[in-house]
mmCIF file of C-alpha atoms in Angstrom:
data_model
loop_
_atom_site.group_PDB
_atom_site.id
_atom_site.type_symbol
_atom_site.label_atom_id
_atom_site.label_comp_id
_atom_site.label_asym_id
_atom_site.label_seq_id
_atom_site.Cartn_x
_atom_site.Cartn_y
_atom_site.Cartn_z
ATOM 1 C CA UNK A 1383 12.662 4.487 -17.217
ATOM 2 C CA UNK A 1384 9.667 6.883 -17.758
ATOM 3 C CA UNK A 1385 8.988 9.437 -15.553
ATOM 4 C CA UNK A 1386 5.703 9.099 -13.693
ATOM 5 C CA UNK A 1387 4.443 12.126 -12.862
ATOM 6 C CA UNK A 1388 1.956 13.114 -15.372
ATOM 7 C CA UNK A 1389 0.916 9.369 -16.228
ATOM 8 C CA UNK A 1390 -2.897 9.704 -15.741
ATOM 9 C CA UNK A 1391 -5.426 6.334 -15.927
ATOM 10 C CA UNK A 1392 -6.574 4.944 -19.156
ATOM 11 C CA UNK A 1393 -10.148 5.387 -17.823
ATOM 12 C CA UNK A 1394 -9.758 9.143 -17.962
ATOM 13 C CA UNK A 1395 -9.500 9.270 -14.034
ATOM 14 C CA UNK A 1396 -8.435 13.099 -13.122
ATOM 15 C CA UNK A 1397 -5.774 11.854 -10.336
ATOM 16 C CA UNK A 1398 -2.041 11.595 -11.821
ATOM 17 C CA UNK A 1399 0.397 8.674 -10.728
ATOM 18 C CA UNK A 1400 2.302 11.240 -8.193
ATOM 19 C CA UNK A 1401 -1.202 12.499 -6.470
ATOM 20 C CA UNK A 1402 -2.325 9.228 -5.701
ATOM 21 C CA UNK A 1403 1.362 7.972 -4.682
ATOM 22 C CA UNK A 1404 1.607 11.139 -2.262
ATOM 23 C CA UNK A 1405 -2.076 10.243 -0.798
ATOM 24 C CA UNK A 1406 -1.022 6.911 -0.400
ATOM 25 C CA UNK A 1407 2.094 7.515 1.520
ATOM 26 C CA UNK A 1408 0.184 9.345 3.868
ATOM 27 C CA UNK A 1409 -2.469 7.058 4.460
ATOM 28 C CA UNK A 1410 0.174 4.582 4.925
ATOM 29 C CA UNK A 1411 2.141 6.475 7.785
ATOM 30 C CA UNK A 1412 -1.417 6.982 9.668
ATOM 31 C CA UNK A 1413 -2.706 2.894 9.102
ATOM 32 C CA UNK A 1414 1.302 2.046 10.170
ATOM 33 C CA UNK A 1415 1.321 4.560 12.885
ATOM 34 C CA UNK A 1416 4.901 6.215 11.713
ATOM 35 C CA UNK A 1417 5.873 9.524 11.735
ATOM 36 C CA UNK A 1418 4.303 11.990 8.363
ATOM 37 C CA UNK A 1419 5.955 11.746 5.567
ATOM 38 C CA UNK A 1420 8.275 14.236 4.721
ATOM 39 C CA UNK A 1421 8.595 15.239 0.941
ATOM 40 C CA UNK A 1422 12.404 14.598 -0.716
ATOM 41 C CA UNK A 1423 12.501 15.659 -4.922
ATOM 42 C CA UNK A 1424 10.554 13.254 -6.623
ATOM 43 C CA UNK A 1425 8.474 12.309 -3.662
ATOM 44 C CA UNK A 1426 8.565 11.139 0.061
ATOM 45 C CA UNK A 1427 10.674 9.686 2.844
ATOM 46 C CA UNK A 1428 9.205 7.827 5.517
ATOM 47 C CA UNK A 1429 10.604 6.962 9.003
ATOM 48 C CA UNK A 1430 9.655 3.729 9.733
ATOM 49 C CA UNK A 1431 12.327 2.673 12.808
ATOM 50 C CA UNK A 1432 11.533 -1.157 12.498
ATOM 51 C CA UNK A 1433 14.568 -3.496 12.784
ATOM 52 C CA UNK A 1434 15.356 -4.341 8.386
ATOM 53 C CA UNK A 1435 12.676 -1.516 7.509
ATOM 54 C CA UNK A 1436 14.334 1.675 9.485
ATOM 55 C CA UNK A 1437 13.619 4.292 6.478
ATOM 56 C CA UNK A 1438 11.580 4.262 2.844
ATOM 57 C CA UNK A 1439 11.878 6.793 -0.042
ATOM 58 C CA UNK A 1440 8.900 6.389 -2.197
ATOM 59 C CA UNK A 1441 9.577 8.363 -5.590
ATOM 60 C CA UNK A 1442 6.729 8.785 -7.850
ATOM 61 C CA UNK A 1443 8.890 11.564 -10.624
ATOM 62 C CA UNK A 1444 12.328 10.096 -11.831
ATOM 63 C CA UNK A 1445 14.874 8.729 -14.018
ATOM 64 C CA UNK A 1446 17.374 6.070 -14.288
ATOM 65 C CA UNK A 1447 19.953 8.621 -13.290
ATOM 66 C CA UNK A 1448 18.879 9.925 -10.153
ATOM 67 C CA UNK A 1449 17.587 6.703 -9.338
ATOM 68 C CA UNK A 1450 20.853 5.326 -9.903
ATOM 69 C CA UNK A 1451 22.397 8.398 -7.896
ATOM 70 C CA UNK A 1452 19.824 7.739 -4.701
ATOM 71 C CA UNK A 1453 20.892 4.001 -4.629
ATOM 72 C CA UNK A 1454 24.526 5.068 -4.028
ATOM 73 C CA UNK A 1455 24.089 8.001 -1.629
ATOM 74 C CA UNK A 1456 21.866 5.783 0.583
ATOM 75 C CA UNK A 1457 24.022 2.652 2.137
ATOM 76 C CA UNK A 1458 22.106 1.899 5.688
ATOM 77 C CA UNK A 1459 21.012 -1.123 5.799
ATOM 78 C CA UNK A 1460 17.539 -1.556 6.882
ATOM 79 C CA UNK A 1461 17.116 1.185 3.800
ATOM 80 C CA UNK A 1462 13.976 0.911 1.515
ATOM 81 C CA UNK A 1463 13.244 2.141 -2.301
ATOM 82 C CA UNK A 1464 9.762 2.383 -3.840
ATOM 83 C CA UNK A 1465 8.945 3.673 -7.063
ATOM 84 C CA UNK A 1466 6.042 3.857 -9.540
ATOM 85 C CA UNK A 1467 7.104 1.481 -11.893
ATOM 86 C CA UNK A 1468 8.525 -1.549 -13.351
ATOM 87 C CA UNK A 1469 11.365 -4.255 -11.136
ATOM 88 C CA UNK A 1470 13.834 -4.292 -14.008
ATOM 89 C CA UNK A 1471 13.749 -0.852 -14.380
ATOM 90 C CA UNK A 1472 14.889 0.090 -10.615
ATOM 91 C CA UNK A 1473 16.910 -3.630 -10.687
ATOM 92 C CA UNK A 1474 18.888 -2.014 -13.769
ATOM 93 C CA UNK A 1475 19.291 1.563 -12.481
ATOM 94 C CA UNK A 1476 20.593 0.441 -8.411
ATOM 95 C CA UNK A 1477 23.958 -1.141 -7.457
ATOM 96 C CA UNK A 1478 24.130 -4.734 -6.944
ATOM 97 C CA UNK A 1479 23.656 -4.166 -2.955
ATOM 98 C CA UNK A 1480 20.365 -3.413 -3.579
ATOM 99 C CA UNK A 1481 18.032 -6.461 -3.073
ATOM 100 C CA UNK A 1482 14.686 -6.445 -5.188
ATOM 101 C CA UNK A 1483 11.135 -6.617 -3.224
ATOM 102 C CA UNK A 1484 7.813 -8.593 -3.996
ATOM 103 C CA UNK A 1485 5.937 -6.751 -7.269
ATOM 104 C CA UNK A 1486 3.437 -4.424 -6.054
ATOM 105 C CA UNK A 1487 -0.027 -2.535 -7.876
ATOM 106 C CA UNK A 1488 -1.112 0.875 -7.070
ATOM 107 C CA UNK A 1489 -4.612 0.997 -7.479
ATOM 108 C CA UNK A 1490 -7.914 3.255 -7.074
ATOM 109 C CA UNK A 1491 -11.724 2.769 -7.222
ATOM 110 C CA UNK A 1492 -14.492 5.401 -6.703
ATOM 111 C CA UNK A 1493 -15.379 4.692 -3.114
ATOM 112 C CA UNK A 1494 -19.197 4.112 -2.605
ATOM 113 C CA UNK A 1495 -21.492 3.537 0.603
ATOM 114 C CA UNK A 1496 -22.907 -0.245 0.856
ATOM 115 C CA UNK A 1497 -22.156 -2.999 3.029
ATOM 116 C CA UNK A 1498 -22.257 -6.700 2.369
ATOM 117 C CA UNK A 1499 -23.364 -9.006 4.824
ATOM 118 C CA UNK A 1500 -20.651 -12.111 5.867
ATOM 119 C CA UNK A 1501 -21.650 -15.626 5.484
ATOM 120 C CA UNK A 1502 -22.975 -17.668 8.787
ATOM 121 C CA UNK A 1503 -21.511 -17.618 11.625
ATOM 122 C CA UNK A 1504 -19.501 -14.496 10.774
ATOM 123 C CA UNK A 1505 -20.080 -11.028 11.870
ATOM 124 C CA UNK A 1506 -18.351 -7.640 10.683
ATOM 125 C CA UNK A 1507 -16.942 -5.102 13.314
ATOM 126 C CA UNK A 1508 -16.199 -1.857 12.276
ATOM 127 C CA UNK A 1509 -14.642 0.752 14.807
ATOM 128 C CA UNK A 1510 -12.612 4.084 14.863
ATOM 129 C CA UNK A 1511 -9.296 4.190 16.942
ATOM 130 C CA UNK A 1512 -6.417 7.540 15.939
ATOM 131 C CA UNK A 1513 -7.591 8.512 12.673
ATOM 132 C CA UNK A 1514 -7.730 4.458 11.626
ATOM 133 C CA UNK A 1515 -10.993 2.771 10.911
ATOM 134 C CA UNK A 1516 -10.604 -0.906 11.133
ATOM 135 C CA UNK A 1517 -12.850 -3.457 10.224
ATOM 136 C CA UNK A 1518 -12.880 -7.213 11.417
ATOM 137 C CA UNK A 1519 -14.640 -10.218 10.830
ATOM 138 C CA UNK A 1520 -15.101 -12.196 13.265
ATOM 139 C CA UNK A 1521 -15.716 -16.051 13.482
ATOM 140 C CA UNK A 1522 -18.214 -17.909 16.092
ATOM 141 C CA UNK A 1523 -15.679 -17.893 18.434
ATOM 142 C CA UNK A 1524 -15.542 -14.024 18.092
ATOM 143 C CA UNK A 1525 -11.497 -14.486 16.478
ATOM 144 C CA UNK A 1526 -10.464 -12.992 14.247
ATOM 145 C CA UNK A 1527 -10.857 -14.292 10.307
ATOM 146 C CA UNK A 1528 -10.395 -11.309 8.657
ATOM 147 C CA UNK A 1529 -9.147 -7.415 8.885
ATOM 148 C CA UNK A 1530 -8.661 -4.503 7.279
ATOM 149 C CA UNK A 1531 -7.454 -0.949 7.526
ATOM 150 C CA UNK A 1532 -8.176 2.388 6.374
ATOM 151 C CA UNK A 1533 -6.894 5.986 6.929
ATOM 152 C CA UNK A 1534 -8.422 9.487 5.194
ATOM 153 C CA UNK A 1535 -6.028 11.639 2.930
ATOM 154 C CA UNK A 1536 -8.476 14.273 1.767
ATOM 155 C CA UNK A 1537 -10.652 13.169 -0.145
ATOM 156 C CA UNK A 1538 -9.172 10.030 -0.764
ATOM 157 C CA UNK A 1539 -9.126 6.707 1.561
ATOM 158 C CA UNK A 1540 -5.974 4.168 1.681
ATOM 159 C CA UNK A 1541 -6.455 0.857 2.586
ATOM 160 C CA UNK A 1542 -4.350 -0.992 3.472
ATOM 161 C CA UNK A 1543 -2.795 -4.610 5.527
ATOM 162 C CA UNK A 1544 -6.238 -6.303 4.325
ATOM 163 C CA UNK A 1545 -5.704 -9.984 5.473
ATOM 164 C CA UNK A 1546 -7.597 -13.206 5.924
ATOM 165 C CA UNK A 1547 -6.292 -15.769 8.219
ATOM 166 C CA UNK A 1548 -5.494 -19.013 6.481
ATOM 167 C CA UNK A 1549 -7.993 -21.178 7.710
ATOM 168 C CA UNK A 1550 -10.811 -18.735 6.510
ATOM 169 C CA UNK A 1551 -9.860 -18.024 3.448
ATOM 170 C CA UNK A 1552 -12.029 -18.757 -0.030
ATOM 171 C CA UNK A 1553 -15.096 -17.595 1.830
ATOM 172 C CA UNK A 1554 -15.642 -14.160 0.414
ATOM 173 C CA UNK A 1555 -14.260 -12.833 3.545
ATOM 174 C CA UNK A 1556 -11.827 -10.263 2.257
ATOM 175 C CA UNK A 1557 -14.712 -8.759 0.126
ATOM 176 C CA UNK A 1558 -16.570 -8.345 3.181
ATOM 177 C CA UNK A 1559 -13.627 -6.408 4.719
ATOM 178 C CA UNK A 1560 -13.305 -3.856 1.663
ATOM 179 C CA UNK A 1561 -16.912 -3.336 1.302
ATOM 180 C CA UNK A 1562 -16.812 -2.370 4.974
ATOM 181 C CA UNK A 1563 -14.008 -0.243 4.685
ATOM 182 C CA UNK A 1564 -14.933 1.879 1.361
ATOM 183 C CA UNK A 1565 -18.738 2.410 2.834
ATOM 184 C CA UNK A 1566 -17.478 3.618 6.128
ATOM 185 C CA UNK A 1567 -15.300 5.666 3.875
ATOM 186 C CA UNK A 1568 -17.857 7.179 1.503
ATOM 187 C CA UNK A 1569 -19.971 7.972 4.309
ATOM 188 C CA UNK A 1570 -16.851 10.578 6.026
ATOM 189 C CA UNK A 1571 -16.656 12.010 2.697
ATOM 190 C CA UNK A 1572 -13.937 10.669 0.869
ATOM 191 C CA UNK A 1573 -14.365 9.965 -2.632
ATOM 192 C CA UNK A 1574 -11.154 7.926 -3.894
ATOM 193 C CA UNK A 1575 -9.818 4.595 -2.263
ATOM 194 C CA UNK A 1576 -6.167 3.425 -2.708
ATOM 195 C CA UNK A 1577 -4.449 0.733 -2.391
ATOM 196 C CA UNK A 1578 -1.200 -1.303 -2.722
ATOM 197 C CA UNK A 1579 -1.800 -4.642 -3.975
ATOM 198 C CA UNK A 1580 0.240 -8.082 -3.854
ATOM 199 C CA UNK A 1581 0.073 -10.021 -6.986
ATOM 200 C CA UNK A 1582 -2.425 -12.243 -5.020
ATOM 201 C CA UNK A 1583 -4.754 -9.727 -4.063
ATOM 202 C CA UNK A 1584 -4.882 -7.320 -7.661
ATOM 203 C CA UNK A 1585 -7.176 -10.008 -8.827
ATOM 204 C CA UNK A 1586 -9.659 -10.102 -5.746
ATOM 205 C CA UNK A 1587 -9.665 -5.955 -6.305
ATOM 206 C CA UNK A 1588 -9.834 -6.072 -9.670
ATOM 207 C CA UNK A 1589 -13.026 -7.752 -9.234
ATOM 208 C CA UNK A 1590 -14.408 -5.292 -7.108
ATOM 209 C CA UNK A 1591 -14.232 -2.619 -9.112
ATOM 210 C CA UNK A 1592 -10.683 -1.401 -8.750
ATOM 211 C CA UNK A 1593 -8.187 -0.623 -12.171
ATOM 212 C CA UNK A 1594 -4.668 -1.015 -11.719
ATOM 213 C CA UNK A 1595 -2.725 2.645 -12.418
ATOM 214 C CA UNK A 1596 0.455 1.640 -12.095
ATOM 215 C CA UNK A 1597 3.234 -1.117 -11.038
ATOM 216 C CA UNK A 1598 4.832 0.027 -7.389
ATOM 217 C CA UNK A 1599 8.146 -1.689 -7.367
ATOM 218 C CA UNK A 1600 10.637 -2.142 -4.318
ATOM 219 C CA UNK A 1601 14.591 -2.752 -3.014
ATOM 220 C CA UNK A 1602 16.208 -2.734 0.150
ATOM 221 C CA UNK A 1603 19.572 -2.647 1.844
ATOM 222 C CA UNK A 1604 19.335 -5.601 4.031
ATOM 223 C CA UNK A 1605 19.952 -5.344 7.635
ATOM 224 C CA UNK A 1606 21.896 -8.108 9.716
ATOM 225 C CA UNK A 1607 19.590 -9.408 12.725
ATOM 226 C CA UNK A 1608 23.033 -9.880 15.027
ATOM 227 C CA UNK A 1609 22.898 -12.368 17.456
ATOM 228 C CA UNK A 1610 19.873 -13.762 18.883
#
């Protein structure tokens, strides 16, 4: 398993696997509303406190062993691992407690100013609210159709839980949202976005400009609900 933390992008981008992992982890806490994250060798632990999601180590600068060594020193359920790179990789290097999450892409793009219009009868909102800019399209009604979320790491800006409600989707809509997002960025200064994408949504990013810099991979302890 290599280690990632002087991986740079093809593209010649200056920002290293572990820089944009750290800036990401911190823009996640703020858009998630958890405490900071606090650094642990290799990278960070968050402390999430939701019922099957209670803690995450995100490790951007390891190797099968101390992967393999964190996997059996941490046995609470509700436990999470993240790591730049690939599922077999941390499937092979964590006991067989460990259940393997959804694929995930850590991304960047240059963030520039520029807004796009929605299609009739939509209409963008874009507000401020604890260090979180949010952006929402609306429908006629004035429901919601489609969201976003951003929070400022120096100069960098993490996006992140961009969603379009079923019945909306195909419509251009979550364009709309990260267009909003990265000029509202630009515009405070930042200069980088990040991002965390689903297989689903690499494609819509990719075609916005964003390059994939590395796989983000996942496991978990899982945590019994108890009685209802």
């Amino acid at each position: 398993m290599p280690d990632a933390l002087t991986r740079t992008a093809a593209d010649g981008s200056p920002h290293t696997v572990s820089e944009l992992m750290t800036a990401w982890g911190h823009g996640w806490a703020v858009c998630r509303g958890t405490p900071a994250p606090v650094a642990v060798p290799g990278g960070f632990r968050v402390d999430v406190g939701l019922p099957g999601h209670r803690v995450r180590h995100v490790l951007h600068t390891y190797d099968a062993c101390s992967l393999g060594r964190l996997g059996r020193e941490l046995t609470q359920p509700g436990t999470w691992i993240k790591v730049s790179g690939d599922r077999a990789g941390l499937r092979a290097a964590l006991p067989d407690a460990w259940t393997l999450d959804s694929a995930g892409h850590l991304m960047s793009a240059p963030l520039t100013p520029g807004a796009v219009e929605p299609p009739a009868p939509y209409a963008t909102r874009v507000f401020a609210e604890g260090g979180v800019v949010v952006a929402t399209v609306l429908d006629a009604a004035g429901r919601r159709a489609a969201s976003g979320r951003l929070a400022g790491a120096g100069e960098f800006g993490i996006v992140d839980q961009v969603e379009t409600e079923p019945a909306h989707r195909r419509r251009g809509l979550g364009r709309v949202v990260m267009r909003a997002l990265c000029d509202h960025a630009a515009r405070l200064g930042m200069r980088t976005g990040i991002l965390v994408a689903t297989d689903d949504g690499r494609a819509l990013y990719r075609a916005l400009g964003w390059t994939v810099r590395s796989d983000v991979s996942g496991a978990f302890l899982r945590e019994d609900p108890g009685p209802a």
